[in-house]
Coordinates of C-alpha atoms in Angstrom, one line a residue:
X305 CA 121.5 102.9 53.8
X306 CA 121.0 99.0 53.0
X307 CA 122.7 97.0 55.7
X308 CA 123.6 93.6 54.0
X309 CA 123.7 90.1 56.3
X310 CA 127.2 88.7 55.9
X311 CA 129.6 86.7 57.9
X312 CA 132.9 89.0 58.9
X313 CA 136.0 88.0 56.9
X314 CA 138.1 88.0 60.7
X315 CA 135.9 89.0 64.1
X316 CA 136.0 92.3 64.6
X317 CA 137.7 92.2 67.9
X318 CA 140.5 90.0 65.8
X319 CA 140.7 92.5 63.0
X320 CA 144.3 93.7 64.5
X321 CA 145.6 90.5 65.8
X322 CA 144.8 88.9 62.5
X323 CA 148.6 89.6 61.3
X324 CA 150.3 88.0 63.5
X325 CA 147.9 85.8 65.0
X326 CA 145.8 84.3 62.5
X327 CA 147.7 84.9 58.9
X328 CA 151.0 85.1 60.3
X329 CA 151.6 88.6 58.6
X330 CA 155.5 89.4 59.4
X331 CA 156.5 92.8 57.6
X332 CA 159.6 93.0 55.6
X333 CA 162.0 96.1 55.5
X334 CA 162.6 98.0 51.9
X335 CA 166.0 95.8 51.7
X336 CA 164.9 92.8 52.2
X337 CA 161.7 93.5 50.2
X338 CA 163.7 94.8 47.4
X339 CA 166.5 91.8 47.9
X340 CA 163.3 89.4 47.2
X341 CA 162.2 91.5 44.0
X342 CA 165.9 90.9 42.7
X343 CA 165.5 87.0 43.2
X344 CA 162.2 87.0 41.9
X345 CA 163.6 88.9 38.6
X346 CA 166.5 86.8 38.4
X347 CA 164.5 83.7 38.4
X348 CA 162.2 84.0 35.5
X349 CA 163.1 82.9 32.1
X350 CA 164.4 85.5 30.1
X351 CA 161.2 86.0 27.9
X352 CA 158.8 85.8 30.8
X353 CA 160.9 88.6 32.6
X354 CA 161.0 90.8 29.3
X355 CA 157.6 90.4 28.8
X356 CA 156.5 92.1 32.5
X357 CA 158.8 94.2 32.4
X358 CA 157.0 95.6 28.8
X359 CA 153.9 95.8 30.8
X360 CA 155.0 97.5 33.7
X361 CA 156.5 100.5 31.2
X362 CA 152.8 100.4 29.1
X363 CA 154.3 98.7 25.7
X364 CA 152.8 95.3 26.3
X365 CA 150.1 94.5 23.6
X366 CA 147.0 92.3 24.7
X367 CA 146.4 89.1 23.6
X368 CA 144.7 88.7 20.5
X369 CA 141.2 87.7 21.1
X370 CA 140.1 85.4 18.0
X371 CA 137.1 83.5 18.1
X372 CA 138.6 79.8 18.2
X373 CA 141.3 80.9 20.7
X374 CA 139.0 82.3 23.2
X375 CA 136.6 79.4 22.4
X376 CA 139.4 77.0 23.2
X377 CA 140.3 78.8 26.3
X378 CA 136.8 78.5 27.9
X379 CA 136.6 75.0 26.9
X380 CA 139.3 74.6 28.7
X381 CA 138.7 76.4 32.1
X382 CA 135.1 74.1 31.9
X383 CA 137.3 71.6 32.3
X384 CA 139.3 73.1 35.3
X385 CA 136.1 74.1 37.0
X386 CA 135.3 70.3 36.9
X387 CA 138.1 69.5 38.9
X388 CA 138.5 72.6 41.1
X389 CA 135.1 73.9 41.8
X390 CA 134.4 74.9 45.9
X391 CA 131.8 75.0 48.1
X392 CA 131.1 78.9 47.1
X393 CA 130.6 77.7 43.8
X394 CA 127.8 75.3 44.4
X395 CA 126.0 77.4 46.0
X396 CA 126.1 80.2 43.3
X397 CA 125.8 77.1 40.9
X398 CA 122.1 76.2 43.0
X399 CA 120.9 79.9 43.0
X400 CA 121.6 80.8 39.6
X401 CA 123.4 78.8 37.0
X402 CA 123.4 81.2 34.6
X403 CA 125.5 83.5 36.2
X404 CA 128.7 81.4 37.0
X405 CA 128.3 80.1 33.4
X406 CA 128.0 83.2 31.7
X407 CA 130.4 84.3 29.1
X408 CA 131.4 87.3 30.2
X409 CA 132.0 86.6 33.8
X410 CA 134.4 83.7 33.0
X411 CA 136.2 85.6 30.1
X412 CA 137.1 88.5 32.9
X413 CA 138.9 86.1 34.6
X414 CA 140.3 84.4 31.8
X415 CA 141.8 87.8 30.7
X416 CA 143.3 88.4 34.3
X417 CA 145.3 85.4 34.4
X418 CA 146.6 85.9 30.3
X419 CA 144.2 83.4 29.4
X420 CA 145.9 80.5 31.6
X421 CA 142.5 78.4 32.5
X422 CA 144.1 76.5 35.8
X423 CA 144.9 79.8 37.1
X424 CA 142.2 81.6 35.8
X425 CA 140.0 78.7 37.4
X426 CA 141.6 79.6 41.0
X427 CA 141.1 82.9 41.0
X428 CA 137.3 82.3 39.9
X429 CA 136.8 80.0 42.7
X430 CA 138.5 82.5 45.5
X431 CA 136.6 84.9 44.2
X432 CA 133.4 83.2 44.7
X433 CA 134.6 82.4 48.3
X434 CA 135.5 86.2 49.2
X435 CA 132.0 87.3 48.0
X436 CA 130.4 85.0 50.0
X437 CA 133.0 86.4 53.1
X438 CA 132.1 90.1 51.9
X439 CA 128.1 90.2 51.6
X440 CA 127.1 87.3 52.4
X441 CA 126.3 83.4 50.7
X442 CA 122.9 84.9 49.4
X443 CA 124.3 87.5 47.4
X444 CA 127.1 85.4 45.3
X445 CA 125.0 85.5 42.4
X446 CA 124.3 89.3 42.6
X447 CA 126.2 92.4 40.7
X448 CA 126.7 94.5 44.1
X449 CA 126.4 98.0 43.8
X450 CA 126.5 100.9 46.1
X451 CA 123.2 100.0 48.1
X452 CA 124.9 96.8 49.0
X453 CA 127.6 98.3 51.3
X454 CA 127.2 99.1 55.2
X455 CA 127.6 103.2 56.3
X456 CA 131.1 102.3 57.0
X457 CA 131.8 100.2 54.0
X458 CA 130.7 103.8 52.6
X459 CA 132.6 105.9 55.0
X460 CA 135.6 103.8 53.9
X461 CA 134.9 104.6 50.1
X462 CA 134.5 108.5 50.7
X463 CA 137.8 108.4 52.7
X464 CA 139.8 108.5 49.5
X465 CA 142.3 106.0 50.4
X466 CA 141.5 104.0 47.4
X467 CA 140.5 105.8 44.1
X468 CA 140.1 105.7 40.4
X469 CA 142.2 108.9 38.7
X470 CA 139.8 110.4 36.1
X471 CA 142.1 110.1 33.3
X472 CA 144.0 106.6 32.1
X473 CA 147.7 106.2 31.9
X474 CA 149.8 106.8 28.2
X475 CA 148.8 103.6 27.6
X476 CA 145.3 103.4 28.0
X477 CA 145.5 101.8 31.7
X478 CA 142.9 102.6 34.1
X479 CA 144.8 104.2 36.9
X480 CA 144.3 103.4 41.2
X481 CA 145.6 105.1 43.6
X482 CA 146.2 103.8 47.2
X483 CA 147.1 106.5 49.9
X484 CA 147.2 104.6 53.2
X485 CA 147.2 107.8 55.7
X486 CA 144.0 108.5 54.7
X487 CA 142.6 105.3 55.7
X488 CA 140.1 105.8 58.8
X489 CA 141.2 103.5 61.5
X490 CA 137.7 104.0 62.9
X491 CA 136.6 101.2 60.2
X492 CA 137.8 98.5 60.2
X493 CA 140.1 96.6 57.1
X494 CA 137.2 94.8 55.9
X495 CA 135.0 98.1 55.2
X496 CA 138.2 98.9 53.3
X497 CA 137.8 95.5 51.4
X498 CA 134.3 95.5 50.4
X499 CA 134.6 99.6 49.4
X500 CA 138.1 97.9 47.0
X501 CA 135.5 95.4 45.8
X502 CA 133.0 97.9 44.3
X503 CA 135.6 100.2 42.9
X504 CA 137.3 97.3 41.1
X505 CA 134.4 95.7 39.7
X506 CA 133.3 99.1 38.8
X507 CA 136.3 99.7 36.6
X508 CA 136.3 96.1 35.4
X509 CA 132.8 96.5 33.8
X510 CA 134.6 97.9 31.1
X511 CA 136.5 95.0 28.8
X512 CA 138.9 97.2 27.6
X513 CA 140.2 97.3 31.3
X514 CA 140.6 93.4 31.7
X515 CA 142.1 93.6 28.3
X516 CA 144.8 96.6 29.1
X517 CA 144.8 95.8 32.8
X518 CA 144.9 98.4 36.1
X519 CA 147.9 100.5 37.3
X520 CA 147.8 100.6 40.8
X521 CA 150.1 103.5 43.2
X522 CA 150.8 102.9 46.5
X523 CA 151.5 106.6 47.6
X524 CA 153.1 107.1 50.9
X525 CA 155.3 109.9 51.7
X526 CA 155.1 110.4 55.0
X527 CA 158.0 109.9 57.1
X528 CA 158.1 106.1 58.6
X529 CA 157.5 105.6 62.0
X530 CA 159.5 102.0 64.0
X531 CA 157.2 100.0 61.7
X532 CA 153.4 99.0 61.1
X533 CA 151.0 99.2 63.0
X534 CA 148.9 96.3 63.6
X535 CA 145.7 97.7 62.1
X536 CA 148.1 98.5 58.6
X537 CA 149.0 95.2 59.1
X538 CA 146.0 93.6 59.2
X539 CA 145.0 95.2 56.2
X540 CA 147.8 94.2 53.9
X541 CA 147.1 90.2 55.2
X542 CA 143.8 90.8 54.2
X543 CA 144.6 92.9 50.9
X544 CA 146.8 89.7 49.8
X545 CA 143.9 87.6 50.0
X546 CA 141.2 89.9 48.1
X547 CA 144.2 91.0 45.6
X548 CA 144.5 87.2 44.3
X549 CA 140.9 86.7 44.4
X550 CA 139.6 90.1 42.3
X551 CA 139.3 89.3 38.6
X552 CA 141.6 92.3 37.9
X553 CA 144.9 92.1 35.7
X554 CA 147.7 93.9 38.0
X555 CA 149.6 95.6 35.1
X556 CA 152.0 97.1 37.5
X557 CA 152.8 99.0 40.7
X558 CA 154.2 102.0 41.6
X559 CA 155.5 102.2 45.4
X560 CA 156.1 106.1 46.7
X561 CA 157.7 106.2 49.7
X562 CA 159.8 109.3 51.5
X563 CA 163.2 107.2 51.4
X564 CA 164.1 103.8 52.5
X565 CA 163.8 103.6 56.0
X566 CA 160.4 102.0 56.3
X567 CA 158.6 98.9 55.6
X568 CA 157.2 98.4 52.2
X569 CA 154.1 97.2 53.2
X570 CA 152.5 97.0 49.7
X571 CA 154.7 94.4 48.8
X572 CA 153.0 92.2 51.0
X573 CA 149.9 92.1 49.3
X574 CA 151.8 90.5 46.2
X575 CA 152.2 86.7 46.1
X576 CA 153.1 85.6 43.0
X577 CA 156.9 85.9 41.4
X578 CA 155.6 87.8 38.2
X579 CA 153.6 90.3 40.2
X580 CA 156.7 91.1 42.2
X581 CA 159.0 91.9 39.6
X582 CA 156.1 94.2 38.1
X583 CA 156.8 96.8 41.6
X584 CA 158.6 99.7 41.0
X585 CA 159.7 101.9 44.0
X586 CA 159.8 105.5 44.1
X587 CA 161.5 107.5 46.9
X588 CA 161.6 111.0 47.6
X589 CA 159.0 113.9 48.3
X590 CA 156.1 114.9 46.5
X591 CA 157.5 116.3 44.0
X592 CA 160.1 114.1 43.4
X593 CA 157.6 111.3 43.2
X594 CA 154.8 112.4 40.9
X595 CA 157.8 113.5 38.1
X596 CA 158.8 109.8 38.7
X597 CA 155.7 108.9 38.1
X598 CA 155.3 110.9 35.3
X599 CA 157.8 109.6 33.5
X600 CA 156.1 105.8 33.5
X601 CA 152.7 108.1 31.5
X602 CA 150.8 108.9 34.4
X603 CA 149.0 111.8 34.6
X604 CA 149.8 113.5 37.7
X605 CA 147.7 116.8 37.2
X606 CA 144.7 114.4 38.4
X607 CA 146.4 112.5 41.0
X608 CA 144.6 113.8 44.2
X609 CA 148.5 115.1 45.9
X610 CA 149.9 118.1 44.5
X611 CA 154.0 118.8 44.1
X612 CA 153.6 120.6 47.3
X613 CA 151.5 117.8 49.3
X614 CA 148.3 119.3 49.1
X615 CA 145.3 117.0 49.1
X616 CA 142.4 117.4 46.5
X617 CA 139.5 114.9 46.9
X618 CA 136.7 116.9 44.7
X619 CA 137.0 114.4 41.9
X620 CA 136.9 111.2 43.7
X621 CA 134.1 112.2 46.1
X622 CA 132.4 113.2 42.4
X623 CA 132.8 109.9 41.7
X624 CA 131.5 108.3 44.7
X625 CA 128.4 110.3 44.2
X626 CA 128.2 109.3 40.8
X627 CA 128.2 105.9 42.1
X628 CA 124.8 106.7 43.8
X629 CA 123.0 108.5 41.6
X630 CA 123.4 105.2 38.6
X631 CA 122.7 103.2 41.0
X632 CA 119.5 104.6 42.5
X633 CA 118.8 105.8 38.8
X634 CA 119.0 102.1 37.7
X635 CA 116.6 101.1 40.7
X636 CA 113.9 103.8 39.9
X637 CA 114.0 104.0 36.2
X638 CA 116.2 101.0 34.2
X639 CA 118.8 102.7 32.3
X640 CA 118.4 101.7 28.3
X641 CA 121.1 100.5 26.1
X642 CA 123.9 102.6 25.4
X643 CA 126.7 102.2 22.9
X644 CA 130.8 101.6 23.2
X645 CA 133.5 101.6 21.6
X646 CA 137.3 100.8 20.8
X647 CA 139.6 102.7 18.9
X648 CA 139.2 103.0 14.5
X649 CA 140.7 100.1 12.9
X650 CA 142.0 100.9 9.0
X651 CA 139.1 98.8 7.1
X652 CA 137.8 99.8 3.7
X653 CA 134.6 102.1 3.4
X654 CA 131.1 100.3 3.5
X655 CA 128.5 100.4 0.1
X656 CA 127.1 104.2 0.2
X657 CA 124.5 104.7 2.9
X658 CA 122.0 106.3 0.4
X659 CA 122.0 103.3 -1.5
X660 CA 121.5 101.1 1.8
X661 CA 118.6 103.4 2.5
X662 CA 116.8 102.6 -0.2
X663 CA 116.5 99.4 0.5
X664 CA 114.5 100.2 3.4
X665 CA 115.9 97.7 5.7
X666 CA 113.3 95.9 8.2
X667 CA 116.0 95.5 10.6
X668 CA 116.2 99.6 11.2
X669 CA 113.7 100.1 14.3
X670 CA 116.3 98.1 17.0
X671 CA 118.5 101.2 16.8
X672 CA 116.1 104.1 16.1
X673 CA 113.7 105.5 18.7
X674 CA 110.2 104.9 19.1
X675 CA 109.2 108.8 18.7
X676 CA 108.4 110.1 15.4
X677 CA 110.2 113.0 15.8
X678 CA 113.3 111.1 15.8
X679 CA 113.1 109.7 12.7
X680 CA 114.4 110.5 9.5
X681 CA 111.5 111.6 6.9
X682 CA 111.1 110.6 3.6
X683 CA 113.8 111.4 0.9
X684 CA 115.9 113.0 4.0
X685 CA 119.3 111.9 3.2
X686 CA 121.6 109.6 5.7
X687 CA 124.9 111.2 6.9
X688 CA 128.2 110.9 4.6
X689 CA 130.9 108.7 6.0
X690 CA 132.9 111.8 7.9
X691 CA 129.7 113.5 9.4
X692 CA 128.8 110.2 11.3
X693 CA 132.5 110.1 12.7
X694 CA 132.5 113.8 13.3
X695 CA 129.3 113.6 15.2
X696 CA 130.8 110.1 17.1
X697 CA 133.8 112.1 18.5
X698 CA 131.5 114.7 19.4
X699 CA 129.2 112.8 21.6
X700 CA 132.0 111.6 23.7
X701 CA 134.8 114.3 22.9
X702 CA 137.2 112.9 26.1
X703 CA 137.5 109.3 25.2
X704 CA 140.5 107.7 23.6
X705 CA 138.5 105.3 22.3
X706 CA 136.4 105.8 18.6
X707 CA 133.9 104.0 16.3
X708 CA 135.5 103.2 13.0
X709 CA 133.5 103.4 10.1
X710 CA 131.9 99.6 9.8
X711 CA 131.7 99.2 13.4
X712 CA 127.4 98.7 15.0
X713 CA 127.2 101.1 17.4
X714 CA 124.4 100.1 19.7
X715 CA 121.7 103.1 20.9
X716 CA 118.6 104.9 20.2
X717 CA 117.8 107.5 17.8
X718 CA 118.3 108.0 13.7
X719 CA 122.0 109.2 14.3
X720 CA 122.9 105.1 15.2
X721 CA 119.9 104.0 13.1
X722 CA 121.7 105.7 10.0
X723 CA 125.4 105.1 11.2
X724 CA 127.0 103.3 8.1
X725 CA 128.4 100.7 10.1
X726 CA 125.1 100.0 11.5
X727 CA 123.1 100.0 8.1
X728 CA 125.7 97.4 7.1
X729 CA 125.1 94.9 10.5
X730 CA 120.9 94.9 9.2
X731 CA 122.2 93.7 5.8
X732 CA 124.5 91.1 7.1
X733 CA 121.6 89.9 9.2
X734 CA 118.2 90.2 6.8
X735 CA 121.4 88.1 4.5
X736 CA 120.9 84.8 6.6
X737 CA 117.0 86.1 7.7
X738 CA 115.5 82.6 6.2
X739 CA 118.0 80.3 7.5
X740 CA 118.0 81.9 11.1
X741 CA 114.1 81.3 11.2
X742 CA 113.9 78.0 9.6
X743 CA 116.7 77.2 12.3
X744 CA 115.9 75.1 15.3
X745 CA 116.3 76.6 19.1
X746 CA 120.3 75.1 19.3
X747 CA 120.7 76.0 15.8
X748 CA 119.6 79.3 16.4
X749 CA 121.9 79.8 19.5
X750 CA 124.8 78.3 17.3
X751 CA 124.1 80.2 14.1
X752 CA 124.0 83.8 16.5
X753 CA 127.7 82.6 17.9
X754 CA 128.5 82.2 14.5
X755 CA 127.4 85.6 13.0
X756 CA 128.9 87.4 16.0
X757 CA 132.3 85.4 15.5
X758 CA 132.2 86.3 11.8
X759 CA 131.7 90.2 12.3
X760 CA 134.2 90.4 14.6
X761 CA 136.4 88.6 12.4
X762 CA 136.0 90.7 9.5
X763 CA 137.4 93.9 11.9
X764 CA 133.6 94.9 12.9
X765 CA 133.3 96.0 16.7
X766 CA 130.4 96.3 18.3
X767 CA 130.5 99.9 20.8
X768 CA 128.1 101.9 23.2
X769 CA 128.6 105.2 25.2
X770 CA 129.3 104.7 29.2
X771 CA 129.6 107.4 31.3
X772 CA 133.0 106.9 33.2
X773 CA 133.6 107.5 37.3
X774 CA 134.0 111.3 36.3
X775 CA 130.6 111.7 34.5
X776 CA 132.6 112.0 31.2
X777 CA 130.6 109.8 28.1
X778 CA 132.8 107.3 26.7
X779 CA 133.2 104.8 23.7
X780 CA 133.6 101.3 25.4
X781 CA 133.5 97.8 23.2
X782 CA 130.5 95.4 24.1
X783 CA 130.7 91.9 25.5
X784 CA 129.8 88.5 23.2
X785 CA 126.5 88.3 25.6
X786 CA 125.0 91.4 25.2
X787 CA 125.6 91.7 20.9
X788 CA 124.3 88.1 21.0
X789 CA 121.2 89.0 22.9
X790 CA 121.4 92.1 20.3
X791 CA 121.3 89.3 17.0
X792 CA 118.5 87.4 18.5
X793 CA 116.8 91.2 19.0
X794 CA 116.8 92.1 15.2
X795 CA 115.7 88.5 13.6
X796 CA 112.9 89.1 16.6
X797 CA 112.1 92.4 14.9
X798 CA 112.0 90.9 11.8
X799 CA 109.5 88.0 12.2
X800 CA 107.2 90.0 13.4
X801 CA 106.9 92.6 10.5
X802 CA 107.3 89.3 8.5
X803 CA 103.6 88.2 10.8
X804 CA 102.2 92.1 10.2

């Protein structure tokens, strides 16, 4: 396994002094933790506190993503990086501009911080920093992946006390759980931190998550000991710092302790006022706790603890190998594009495919395969309107999430060459083919933004499978980058036919 050069985020022989020594980590009891939640709750403006307390029970609605507000938004956390920028993002700045300036990457953050750019600008900049502190200053500018971690980093992952549930919450939520006695004290907290880190970002990938946010459950129903112990305590110091760094939106929490005896150690890894009023406590056994849980639309059947405290880890250490085999599978042989989605919007039908068939559109080869034998022979007729949605459900049959009839639905072979919504995209785009190429290089860049703003604003998403942690296929909506690297693609395509 890769052993990546980085700097420790304490020295090890600190890691369990680092609570009270160097972070000054001093653990409250459940009724003093619970008498700050009350003055945290009673201190927000009425509206504020209503509208956590929506997201917390799965009704909140994310913001609406229109082109000019999100183009406002990132203007505007330019702006804040101007003034706020750090060492850590200098240096990722000198090895590779594009990546700290990418869309994507600062939208994520952005969406994490409900579009506030000065906070959304901290939490960029910390997040730099605690990269650096995990793997090291040259790997800032790198997506880390599984090969990236140490054994123990590893060790820490397959332990279990982190996960990712294999099903979403009633709301869509991806779902975490933390279960702190299954943490191996043998590692240390920072191979905990860096095995949080890839799980996050692996679960953030998909925008529907920083849209919709995470669930997280702190599940601990063991019977309390005289207090925490200085490794536990060390972690939550450092689980503060990495929780206000990650580019994840905290939707909520769910504490599950045996009764209130204990420390609610959790807690501590929550700084701001907002994100304290979004805890919920839970005491009581197992079973107590899951029908607790249950009742805020989680799906205890795949929580890893049974009603009778019995432990299941098959699906997460699934997942962990899944992790792996993408990753090595994406070293060897570069996976190609596949398509996502989000869930049908009411739009009226597109023109009948037949008739957009006949034109023959120059555009068709981005989404059909290069093989012969995938392609649709002469006076073969498209699929009606109800057969491309059938077929759609069928190809990912467990996700929540599915193409509506105009939506471009990006992968290879005549079943998304043909797709209606897809047929429509090539005619939009062969439309404005002689302005795009008489367009200079800007022009070109601006006129893409455009076209991509203009879909979306007619209802049009653009979607591609994903397998998820469990090996499940998965509609999941694709970001601005990759549909306008998908634009520039076609009018490609096009030119040189035009040239043939």
């Amino acid at each position: 396994m890769q052993e990546s050069t980085r700097s420790p985020i304490v020295p090890k022989e600190k890691t369990h002094d680092v609570a009270s020594k160097e972070q000054s980590y001093v653990p409250l009891r459940i009724d003093e933790s619970e008498r700050m939640l009350a003055q945290a709750m009673s201190s927000l403006p009425t509206a504020e506190r209503d509208k956590i307390i929506e997201e917390v029970h799965g009704v909140y609605k994310p913001i609406e993503e229109e082109a000019g507000f999100v183009s406002k938004k990132l203007a505007a956390l330019d702006s804040e990086i101007s003034m706020q920028k750090n060492d850590a993002y200098e240096i990722a700045l000198k090895q590779n501009r594009s990546f700290v300036e990418d869309y994507d990457f600062r939208l994520m953050f952005l969406r994490s911080e409900g579009f506030v750019a000065s906070a959304a600008c901290n939490r960029m900049m910390q997040f730099l920093k605690l990269k650096q502190i995990y793997f090291g200053e040259g790997k800032i500018t790198k997506d880390i992946t599984f090969l990236d971690l140490s054994e123990d980093d590893i060790l820490s992952l397959r332990t279990g006390a982190i996960q990712v549930l294999s099903e979403k919450d009633r709301s869509g939520r991806a779902v975490v759980a933390v279960l702190p006695s299954l943490w191996n004290q043998q590692q240390t907290p920072e191979n905990m931190m860096r095995a949080s880190y890839l799980l996050e970002m692996s679960l953030i990938r998909d925008p529907d998550v920083q849209k919709r946010g995470v669930v997280y459950i702190y599940y601990d129903t063991k019977p309390y000991n005289s207090g925490l112990s200085a490794p536990d305590a060390a972690m939550v110091s450092l689980a503060k710092i990495h929780k206000a760094s990650m580019p994840v939106r905290y939707a909520a929490y769910h504490i599950c302790l045996r009764d209130r005896s204990g420390y609610h150690s959790i807690g501590h890894a929550i700084s701001k006022k907002e994100d304290i009023v979004k805890g919920i406590s839970h005491y009581g056994d197992d079973k107590e706790c899951l029908l607790k849980l249950q009742g805020f639309g989680i799906l205890v059947s795949c929580f890893p603890i049974n009603s009778e405290g019995t432990m299941n880890l098959d699906a997460h250490l699934e997942w962990v190998q899944q992790q792996k085999e993408d990753v090595i599978a994406e070293t060897t042989h570069p996976r190609s594009t596949r398509g996502s989605t989000i869930k049908s919007s009411n739009v009226a039908a597109l023109p009948a495919p037949q008739q957009q068939l006949q034109r023959r559109d120059t555009l068709e080869s981005i989404f059909a395969d290069d093989s012969e034998e995938d392609m649709l022979v002469d006076g073969s007729q498209p699929p009606s309107d109800e057969a491309a949605l059938a077929r759609a459900a069928e190809m990912a049959p467990r996700s929540a999430l599915q193409p509506a009839i105009i939506d471009v639905v990006l992968g290879r072979g005549r079943w998304f060459q043909y797709f209606p919504g897809n047929i429509s995209f090539r005619e939009f785009l062969e439309e404005r083919d002689v302005e795009y190429n008489e367009a200079s290089r800007t022009d070109k860049v601006n006129m893409t933004k455009s076209i991509v703003a203009e879909l979306r604003a007619s209802g049009r998403r653009f979607l591609k499978l994903e397998r998820n942690q469990r090996g499940s296929d998965m509609w999941i909506e694709v970001g601005d980058k990759e549909i306008y690297k998908k634009v520039s693609q076609c009018y490609r395509t096009v030119r040189k036919k035009d040239r043939n």
